[in-house]
Structures are given as C-alpha cells and as structure tokens.
Coordinates of N, CA and C in Angstrom, one line a residue:
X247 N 92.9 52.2 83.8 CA 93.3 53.4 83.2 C 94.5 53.1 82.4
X248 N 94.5 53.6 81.4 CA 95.6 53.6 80.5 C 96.9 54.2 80.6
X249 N 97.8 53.7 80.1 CA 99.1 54.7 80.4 C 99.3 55.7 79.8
X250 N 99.1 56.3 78.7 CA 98.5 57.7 78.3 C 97.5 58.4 79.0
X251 N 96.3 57.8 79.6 CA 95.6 58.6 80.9 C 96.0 59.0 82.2
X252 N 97.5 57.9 82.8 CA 98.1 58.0 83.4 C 98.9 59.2 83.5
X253 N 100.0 59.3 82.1 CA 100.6 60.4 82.0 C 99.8 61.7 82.2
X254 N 98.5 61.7 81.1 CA 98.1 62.8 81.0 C 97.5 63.3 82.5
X255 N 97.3 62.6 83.7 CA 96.7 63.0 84.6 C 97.7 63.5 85.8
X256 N 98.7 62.8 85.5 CA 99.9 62.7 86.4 C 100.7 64.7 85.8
X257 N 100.8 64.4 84.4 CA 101.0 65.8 83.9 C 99.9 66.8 84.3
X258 N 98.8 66.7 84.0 CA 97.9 67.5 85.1 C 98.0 68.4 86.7
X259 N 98.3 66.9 87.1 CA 98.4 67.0 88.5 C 99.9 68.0 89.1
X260 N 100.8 67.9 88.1 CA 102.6 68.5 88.4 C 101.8 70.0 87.8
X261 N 101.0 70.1 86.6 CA 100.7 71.9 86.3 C 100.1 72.5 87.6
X262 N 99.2 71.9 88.2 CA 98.3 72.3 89.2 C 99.3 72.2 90.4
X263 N 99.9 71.7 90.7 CA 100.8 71.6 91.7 C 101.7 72.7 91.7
X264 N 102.3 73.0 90.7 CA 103.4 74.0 89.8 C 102.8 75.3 90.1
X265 N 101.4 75.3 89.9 CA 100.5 76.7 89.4 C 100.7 77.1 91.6
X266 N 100.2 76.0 92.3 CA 100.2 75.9 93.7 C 101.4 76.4 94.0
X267 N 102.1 76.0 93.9 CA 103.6 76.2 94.6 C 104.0 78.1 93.7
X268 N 103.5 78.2 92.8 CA 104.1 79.3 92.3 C 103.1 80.7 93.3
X269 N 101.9 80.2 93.7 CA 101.0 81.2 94.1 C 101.7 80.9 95.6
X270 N 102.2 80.5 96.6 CA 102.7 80.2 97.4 C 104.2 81.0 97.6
X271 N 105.2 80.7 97.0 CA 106.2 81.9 96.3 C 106.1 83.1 96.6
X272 N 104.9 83.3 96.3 CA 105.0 84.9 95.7 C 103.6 85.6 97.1
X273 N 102.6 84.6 97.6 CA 102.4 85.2 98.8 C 103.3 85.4 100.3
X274 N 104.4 84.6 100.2 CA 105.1 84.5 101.0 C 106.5 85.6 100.5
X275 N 106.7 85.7 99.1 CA 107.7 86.4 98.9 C 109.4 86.0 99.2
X276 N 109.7 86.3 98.1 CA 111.3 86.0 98.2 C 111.9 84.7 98.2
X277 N 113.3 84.5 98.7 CA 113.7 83.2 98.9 C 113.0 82.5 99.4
X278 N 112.4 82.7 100.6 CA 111.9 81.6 101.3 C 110.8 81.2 100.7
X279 N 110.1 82.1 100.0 CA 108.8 82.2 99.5 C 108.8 80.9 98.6
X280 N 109.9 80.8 97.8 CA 110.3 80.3 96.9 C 110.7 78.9 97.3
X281 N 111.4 78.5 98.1 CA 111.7 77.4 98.8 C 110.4 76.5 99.7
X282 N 109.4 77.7 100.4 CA 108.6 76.7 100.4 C 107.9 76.3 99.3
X283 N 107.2 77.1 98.4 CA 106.7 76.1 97.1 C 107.3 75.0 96.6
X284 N 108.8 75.1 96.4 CA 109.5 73.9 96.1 C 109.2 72.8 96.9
X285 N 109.2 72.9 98.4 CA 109.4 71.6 99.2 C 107.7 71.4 99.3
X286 N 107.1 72.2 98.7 CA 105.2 71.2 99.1 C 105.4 70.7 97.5
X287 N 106.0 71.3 96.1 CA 104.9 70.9 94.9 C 105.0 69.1 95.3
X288 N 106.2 68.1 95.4 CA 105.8 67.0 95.8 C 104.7 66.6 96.2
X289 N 104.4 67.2 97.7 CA 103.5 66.6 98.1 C 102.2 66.7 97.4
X290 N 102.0 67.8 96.7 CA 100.7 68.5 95.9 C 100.6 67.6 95.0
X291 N 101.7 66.9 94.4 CA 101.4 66.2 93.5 C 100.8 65.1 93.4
X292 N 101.1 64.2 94.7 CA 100.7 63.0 94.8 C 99.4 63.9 95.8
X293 N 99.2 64.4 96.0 CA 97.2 64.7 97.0 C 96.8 64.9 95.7
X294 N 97.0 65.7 94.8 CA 96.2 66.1 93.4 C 96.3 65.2 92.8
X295 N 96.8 64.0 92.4 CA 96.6 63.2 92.0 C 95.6 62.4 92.5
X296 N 95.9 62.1 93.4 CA 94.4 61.3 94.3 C 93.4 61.4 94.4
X297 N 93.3 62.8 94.1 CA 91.8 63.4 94.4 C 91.6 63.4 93.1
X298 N 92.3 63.8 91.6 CA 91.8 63.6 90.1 C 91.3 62.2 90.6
X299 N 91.9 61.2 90.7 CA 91.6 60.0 90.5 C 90.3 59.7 91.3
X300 N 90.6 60.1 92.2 CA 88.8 59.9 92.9 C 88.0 60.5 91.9
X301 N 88.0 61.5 91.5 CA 86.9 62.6 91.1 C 86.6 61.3 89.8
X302 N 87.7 60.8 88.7 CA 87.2 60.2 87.9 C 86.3 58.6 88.5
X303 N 86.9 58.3 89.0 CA 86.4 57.3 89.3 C 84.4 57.3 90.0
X304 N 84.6 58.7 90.7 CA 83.1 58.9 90.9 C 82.0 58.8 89.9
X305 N 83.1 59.8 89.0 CA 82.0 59.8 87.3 C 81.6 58.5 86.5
X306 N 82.9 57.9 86.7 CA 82.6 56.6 86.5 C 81.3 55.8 86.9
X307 N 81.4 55.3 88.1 CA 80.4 55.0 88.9 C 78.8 55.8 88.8
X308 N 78.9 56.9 88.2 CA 77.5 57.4 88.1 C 77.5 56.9 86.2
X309 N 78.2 57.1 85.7 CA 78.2 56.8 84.5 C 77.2 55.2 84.6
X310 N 78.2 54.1 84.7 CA 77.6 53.4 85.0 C 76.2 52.8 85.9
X311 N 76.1 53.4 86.9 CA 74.6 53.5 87.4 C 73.5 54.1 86.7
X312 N 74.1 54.7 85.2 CA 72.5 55.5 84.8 C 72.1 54.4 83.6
X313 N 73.6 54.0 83.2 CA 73.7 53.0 82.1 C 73.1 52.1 82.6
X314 N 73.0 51.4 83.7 CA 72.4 50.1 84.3 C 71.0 50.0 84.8
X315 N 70.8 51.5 84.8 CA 69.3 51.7 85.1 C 68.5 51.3 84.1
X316 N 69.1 52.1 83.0 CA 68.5 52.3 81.7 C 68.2 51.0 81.0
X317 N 69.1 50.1 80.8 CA 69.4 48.7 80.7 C 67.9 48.2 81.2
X318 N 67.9 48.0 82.7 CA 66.8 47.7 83.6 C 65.2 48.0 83.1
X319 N 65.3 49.5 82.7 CA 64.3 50.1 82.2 C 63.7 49.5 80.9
X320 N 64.3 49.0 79.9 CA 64.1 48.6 78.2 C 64.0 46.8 78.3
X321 N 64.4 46.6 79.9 CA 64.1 44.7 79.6 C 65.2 44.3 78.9
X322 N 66.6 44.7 78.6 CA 67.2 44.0 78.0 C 68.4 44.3 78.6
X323 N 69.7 43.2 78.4 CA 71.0 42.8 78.7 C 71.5 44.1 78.4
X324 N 72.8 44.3 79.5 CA 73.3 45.1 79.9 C 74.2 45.1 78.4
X325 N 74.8 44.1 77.7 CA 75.7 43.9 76.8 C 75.2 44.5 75.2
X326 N 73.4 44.7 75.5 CA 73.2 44.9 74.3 C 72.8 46.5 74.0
X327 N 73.2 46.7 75.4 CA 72.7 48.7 75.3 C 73.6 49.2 74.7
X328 N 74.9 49.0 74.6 CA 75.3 49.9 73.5 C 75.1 50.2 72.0
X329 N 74.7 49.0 71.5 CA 74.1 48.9 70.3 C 73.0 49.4 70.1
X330 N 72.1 49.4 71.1 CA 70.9 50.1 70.8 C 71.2 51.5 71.3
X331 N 71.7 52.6 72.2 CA 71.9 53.4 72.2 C 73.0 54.5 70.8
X332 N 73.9 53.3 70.3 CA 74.1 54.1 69.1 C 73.7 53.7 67.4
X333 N 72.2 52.8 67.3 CA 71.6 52.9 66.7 C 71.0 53.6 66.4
X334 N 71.1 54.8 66.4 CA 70.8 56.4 66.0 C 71.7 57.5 66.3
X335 N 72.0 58.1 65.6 CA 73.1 59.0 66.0 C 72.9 60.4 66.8
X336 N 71.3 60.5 66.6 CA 70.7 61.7 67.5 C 70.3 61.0 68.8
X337 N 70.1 59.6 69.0 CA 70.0 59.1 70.3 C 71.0 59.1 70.7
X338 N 72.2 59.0 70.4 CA 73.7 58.7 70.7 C 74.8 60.0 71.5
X339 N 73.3 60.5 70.4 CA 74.4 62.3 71.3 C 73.4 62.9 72.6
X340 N 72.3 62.3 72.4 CA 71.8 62.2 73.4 C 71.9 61.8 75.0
X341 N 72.5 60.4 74.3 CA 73.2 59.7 75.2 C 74.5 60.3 76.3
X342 N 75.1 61.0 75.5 CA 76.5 61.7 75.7 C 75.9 62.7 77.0
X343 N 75.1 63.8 76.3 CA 74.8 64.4 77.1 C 74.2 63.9 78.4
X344 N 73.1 62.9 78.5 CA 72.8 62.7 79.6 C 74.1 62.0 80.6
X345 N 74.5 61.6 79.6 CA 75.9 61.0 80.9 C 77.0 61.9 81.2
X346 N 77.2 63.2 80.8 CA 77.9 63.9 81.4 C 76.9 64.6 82.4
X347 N 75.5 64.8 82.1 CA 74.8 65.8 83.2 C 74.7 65.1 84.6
X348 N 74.7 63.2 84.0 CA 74.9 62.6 85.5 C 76.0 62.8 85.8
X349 N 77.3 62.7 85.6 CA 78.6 62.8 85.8 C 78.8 63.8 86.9
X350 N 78.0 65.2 86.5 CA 78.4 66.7 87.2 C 77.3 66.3 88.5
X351 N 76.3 65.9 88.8 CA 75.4 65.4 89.9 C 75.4 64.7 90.6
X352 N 75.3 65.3 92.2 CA 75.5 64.1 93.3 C 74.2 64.1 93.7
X353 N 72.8 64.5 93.0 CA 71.6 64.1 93.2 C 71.4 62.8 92.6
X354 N 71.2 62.3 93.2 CA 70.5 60.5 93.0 C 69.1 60.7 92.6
X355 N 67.9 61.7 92.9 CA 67.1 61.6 92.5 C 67.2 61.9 90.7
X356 N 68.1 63.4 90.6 CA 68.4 63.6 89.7 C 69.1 62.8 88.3
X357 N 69.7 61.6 88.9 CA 70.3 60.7 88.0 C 69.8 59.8 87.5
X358 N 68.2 59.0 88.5 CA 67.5 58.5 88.4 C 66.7 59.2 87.4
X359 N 66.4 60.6 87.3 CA 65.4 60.9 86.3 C 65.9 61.1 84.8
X360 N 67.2 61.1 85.1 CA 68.1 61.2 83.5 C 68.3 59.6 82.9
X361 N 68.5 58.9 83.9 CA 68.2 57.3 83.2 C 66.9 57.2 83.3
X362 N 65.4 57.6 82.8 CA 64.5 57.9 82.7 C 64.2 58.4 81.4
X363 N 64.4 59.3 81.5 CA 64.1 60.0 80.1 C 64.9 59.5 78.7
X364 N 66.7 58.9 79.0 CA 67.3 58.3 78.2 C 66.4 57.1 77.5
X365 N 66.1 56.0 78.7 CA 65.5 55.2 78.7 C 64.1 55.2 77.6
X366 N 63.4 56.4 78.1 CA 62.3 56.9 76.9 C 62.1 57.1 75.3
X367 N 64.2 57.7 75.5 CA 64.1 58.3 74.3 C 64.3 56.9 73.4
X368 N 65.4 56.0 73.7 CA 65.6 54.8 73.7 C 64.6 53.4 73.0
X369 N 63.9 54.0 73.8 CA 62.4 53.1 73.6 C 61.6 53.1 72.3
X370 N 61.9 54.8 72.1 CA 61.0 55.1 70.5 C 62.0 56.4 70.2
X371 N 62.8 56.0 69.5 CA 63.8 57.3 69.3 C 63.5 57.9 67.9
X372 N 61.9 58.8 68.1 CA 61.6 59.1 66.8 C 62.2 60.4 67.1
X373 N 62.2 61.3 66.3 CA 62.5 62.9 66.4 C 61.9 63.7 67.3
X374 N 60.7 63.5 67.6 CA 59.7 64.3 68.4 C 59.8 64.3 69.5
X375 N 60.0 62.6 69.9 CA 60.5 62.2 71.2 C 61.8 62.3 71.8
X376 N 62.7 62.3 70.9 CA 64.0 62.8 71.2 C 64.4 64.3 72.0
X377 N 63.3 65.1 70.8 CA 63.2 66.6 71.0 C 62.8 67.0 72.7
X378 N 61.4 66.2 72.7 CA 61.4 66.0 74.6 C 62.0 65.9 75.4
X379 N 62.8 64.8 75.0 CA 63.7 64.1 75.9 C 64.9 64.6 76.2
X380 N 65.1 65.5 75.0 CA 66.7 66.7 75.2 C 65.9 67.7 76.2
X381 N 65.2 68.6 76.0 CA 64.4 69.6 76.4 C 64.7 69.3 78.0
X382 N 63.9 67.6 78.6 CA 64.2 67.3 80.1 C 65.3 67.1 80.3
X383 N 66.3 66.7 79.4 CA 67.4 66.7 80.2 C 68.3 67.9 80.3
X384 N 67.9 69.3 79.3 CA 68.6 70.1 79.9 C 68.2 70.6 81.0
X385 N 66.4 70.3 81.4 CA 65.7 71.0 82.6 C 66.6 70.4 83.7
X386 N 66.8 69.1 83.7 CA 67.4 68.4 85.0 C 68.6 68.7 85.4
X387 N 69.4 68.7 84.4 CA 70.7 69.3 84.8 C 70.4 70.6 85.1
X388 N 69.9 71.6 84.9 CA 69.9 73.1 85.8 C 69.0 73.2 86.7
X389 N 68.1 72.4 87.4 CA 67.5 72.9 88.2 C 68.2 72.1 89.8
X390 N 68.0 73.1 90.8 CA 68.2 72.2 91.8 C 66.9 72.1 92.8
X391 N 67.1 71.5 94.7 CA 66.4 71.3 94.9 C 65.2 72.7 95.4
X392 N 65.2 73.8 95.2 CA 64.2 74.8 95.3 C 63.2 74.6 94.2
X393 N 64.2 74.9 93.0 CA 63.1 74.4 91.7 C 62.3 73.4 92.2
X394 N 62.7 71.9 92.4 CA 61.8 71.2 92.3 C 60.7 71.3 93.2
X395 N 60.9 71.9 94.6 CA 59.9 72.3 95.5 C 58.9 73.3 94.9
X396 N 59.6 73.6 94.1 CA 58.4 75.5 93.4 C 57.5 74.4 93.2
X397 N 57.9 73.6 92.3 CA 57.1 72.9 91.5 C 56.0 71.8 91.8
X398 N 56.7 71.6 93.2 CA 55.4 70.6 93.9 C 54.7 71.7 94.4
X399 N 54.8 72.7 94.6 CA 53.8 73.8 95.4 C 52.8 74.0 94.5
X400 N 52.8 74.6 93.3 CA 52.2 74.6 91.9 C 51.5 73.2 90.9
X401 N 52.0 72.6 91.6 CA 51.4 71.2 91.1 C 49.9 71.0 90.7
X402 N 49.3 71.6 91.7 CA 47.6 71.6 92.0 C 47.2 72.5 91.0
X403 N 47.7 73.5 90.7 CA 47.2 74.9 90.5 C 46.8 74.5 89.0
X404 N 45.6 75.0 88.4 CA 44.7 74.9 87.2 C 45.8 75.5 86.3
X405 N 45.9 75.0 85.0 CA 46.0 75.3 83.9 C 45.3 76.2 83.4
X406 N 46.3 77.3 82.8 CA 44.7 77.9 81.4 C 44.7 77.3 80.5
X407 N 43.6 77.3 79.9 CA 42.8 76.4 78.7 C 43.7 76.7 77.7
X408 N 43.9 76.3 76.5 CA 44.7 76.9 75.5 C 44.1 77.4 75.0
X409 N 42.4 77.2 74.6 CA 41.4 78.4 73.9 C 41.2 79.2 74.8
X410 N 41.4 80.5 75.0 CA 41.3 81.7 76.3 C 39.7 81.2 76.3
X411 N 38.6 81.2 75.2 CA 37.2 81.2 75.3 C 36.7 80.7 75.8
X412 N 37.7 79.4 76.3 CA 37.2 78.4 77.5 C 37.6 78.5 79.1
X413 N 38.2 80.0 79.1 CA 38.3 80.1 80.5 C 36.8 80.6 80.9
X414 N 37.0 80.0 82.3 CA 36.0 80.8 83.3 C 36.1 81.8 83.9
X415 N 35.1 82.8 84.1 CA 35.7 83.7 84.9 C 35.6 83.7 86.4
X416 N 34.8 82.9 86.6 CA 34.8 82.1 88.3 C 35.9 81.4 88.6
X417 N 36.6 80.8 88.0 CA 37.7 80.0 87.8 C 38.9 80.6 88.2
X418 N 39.7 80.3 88.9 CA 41.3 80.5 89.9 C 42.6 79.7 88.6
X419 N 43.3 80.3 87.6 CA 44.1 79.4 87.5 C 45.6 80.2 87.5
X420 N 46.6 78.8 88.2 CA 47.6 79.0 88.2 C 48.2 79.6 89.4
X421 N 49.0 79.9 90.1 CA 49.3 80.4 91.5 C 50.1 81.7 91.6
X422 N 50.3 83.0 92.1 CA 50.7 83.9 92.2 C 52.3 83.7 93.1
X423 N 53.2 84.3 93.2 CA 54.4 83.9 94.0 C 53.6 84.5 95.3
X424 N 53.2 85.0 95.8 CA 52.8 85.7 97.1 C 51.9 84.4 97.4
X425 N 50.8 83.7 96.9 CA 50.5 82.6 96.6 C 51.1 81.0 97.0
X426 N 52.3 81.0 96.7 CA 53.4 80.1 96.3 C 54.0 80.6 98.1
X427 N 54.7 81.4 98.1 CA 55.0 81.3 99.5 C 54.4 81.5 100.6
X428 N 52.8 81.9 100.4 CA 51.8 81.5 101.5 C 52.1 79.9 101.8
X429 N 52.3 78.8 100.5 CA 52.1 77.5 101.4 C 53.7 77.2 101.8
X430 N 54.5 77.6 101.0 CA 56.0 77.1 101.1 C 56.7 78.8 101.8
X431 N 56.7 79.2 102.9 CA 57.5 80.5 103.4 C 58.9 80.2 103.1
X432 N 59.6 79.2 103.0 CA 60.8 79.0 102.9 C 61.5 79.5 100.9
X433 N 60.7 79.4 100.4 CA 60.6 80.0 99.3 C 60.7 81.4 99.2
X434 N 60.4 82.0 100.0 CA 60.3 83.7 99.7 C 61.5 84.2 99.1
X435 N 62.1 84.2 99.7 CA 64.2 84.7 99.7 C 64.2 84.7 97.9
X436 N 64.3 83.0 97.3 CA 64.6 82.9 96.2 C 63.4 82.9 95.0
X437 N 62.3 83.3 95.9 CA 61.4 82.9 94.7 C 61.4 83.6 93.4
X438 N 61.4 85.0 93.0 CA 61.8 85.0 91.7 C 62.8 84.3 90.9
X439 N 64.0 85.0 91.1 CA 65.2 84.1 90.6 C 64.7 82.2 90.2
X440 N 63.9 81.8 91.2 CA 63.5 80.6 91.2 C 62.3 80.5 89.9
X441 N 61.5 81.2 90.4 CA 60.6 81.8 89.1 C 61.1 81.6 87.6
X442 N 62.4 82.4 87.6 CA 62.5 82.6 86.5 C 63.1 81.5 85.9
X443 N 63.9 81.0 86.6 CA 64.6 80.3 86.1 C 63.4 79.0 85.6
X444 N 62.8 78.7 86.1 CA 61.4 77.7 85.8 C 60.7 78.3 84.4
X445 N 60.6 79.3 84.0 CA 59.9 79.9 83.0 C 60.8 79.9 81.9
X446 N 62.2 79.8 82.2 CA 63.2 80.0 81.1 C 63.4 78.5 80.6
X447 N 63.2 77.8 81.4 CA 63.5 76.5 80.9 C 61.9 75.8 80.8
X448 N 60.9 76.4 80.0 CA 59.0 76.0 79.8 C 59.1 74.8 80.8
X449 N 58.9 75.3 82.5 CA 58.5 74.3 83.2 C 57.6 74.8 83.9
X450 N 57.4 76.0 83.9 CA 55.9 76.6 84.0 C 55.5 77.6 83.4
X451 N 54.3 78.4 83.2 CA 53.7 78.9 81.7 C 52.6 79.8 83.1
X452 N 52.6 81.4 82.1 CA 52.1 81.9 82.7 C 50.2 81.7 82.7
X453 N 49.4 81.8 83.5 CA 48.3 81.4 83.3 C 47.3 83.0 83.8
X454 N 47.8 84.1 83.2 CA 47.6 85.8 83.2 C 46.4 85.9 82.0
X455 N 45.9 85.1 81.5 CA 45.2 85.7 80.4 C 44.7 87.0 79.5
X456 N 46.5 86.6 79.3 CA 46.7 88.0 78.2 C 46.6 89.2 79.2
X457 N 46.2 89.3 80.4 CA 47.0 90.6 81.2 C 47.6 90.9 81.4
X458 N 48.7 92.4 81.1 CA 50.0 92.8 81.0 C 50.2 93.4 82.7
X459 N 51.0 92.5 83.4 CA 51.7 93.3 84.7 C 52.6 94.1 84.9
X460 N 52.9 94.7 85.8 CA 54.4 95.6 85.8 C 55.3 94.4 86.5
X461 N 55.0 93.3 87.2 CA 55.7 92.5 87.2 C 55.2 90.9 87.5
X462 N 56.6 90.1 87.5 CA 55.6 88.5 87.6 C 55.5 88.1 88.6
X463 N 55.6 88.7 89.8 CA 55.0 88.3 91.0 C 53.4 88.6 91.3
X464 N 53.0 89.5 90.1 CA 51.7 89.5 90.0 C 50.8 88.8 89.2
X465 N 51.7 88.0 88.7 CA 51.0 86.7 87.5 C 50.9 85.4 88.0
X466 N 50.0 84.6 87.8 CA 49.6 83.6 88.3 C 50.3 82.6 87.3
X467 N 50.8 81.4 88.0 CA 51.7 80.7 87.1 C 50.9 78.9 87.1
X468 N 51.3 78.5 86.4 CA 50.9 76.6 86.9 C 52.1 76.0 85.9
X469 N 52.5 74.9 86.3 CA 53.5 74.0 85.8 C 52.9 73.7 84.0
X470 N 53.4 73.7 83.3 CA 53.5 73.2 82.0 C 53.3 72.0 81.6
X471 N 53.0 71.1 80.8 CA 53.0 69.9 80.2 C 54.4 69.4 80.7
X472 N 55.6 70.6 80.2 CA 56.8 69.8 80.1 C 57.6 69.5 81.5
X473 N 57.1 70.6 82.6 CA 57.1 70.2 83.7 C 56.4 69.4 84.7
X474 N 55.4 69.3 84.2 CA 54.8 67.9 84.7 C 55.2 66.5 84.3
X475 N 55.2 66.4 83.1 CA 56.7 65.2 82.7 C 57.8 65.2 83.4
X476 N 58.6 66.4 83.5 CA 59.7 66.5 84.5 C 59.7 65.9 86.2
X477 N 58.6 66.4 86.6 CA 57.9 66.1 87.8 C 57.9 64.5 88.1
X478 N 57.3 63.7 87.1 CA 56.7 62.1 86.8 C 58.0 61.6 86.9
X479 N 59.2 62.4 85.9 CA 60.2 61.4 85.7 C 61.2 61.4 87.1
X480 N 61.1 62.4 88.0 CA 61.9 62.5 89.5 C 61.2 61.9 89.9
X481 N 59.9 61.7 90.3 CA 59.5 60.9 91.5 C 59.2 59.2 91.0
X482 N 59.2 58.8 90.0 CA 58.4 57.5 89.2 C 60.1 56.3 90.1
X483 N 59.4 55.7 90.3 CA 60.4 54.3 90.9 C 60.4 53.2 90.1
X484 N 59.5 53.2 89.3 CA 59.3 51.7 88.9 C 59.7 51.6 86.9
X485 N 58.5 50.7 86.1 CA 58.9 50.9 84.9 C 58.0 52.1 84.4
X486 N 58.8 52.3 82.9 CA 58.3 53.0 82.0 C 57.1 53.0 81.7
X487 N 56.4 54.2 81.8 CA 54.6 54.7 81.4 C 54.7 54.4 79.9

C-alpha cells in the first residue's frame, strides 16, 4: 500500500471514528457524554483501521482469484492477461465490472462463474458476445442463493416454441409457482419476489401462450436461453465450452 493510500485510509478511519465518538456524546449527553467519545475515538481508530485494511485486502484476494482463474481458463501466462484483457476497451470495462461484482461476493461459486463468463468474453470479444457476457454478469451479481435454487426447480420444465403454431396442446410447458413449490416447499415464503426478480433480469420467460392472467402465480414459467447459460456457467468446473 502506498503512502497516499495509507493517509487516505488512516484519514478515513479518524472521520469514522470522529462520526463514532460524536454519536456517543450526544447519546450519553453532556460532559461526560463528551469525554467518553474522546477517550474511545483512539481506540476506534486503530479497530477501524484494521478492519478497512482487512476488508481491502479480502477484495484483493478475490480480485486476484478471478484473475487467475481466467488466466487458467484461456491457456495462457498469468503475465500476459492484462494485455489481452485491455486489448479492447469494451472488454476492459467489462473487466472492471466483473472484478468489482467479485470484490462485493463471498460466494465462491459466484466468483467462479464471473471468471467464466470474463474468460468467454476474453476468448472472442466480439460485440454480441460481450453483450452476453455483460447481461450474465449483471445476473450474477444480483441473484442470490434462492434464485439459483428457483432455477434448478425449473430446469426440466419445457420451453415454449418461439413459433406459438408449434405448440401442442397436449403439451405442459413451463412450471406454475404453486408448481415450483410443490417440489421445493422451502420456496413458498419468497417465491414471487423471487419470481420476479428472475424475470426482470430474462432468466426466465413466461411460457402463458399469449394468455392474460390476473396474476403470475398463475403463469407457467421455464428458464430462458440466458438462464440456462447462467446455470452452465455456476456449476461447470472444468474448461471453456
């Protein structure tokens, strides 16, 4: 760390400390109130300090693990990813983002699927694939583990055709929430909210054939293209498809 990072963190750590001791003050009231804030901001300073410093240092360390994945993923030296990651400037910002979405995550599966998709875009950083590849990485950073459970429940459930004329009408597609928590009960509580949030980010697609409900617990859902990619890239262990 640098001595400018230093200051700036150490200055950090005295506001927060300051901000501590002044809330302290004033629940306690009066002189004394006032004297104890004084005799802890010290101590506040050096804990808040420590703990900045941990917190960076974690991000670090995930920073680095998605970077070394990715590395791993493309068959080439750790020394020459950065050159290839800012030989494009839309892969570059790409880049940024996925390493802060790892930064904010203590899912490992999650981080693993962001050096995944980086790794893809990496591979063939044309526009189209880029465009995918941002799309999943904003899905991964907002979902947590319910989402991805919806999503294995729904996994099986049929697609509708994209030409309606090729549906059947003997045919079952897509799963109802009442559906959905027949096999997963533990889902019930959050399943809309969960729902939606899945629909908002096209990781599932309604499969209602143009029938209007009063609501979407009575529409039959199945995962999307883009969620099924999503799906591949969390559980896949090995190399690039």
């Amino acid at each position: 760390m640098s001595v400018e990072d230093s200051e700036k963190l150490s200055n950090a750590a005295e506001i927060a400390s300051a901000t501590i001791a002044t809330g302290a003050g004033i629940a306690i009231g009066g002189t004394a109130g006032a004297l104890v804030g004084a005799a802890t901001a010290p101590v506040l300073t050096h804990a808040l300090l420590a703990l900045s410093t941990r917190v960076q240092s974690v991000r670090h360390e995930r920073t680095i693990e998605v970077l070394t994945e990715v590395a791993r993923l493309l068959h080439i030296d750790e020394a020459d990813l950065p050159h290839v990651l800012a030989s494009d400037e839309r892969l570059l910002e790409l880049t940024s983002r996925i390493i802060l979405a790892a930064q904010d995550t203590s899912n490992a599966t999650k981080r693993s699927a962001l050096s995944r998709a980086l790794a893809t875009a990496a591979a063939d950083p044309a526009p189209a694939r880029l465009d995918i590849c941002g799309l999943l990485q904003s899905a991964i950073a907002e979902i947590d583990a319910p989402h991805v459970r919806f999503m294995y429940v729904i996994e099986d459930a049929e697609n509708l055709p994209a030409i309606l004329d090729l549906a059947l009408d003997s045919q079952r597609y897509g799963l109802s929430l009442q559906q959905v928590f027949g096999r997963d009960p533990g889902l019930q509580e959050g399943g809309p909210g969960i729902l939606q949030k899945l629909h908002s980010l096209g990781l599932v697609e309604s499969c209602a054939r143009g029938i209007s409900t009063t609501a979407d617990r009575d529409k039959p859902y199945a995962l999307s293209d883009l969620g099924r990619r999503l799906l591949q890239l969390l559980r896949e262990d090995g190399e690039l498809s």
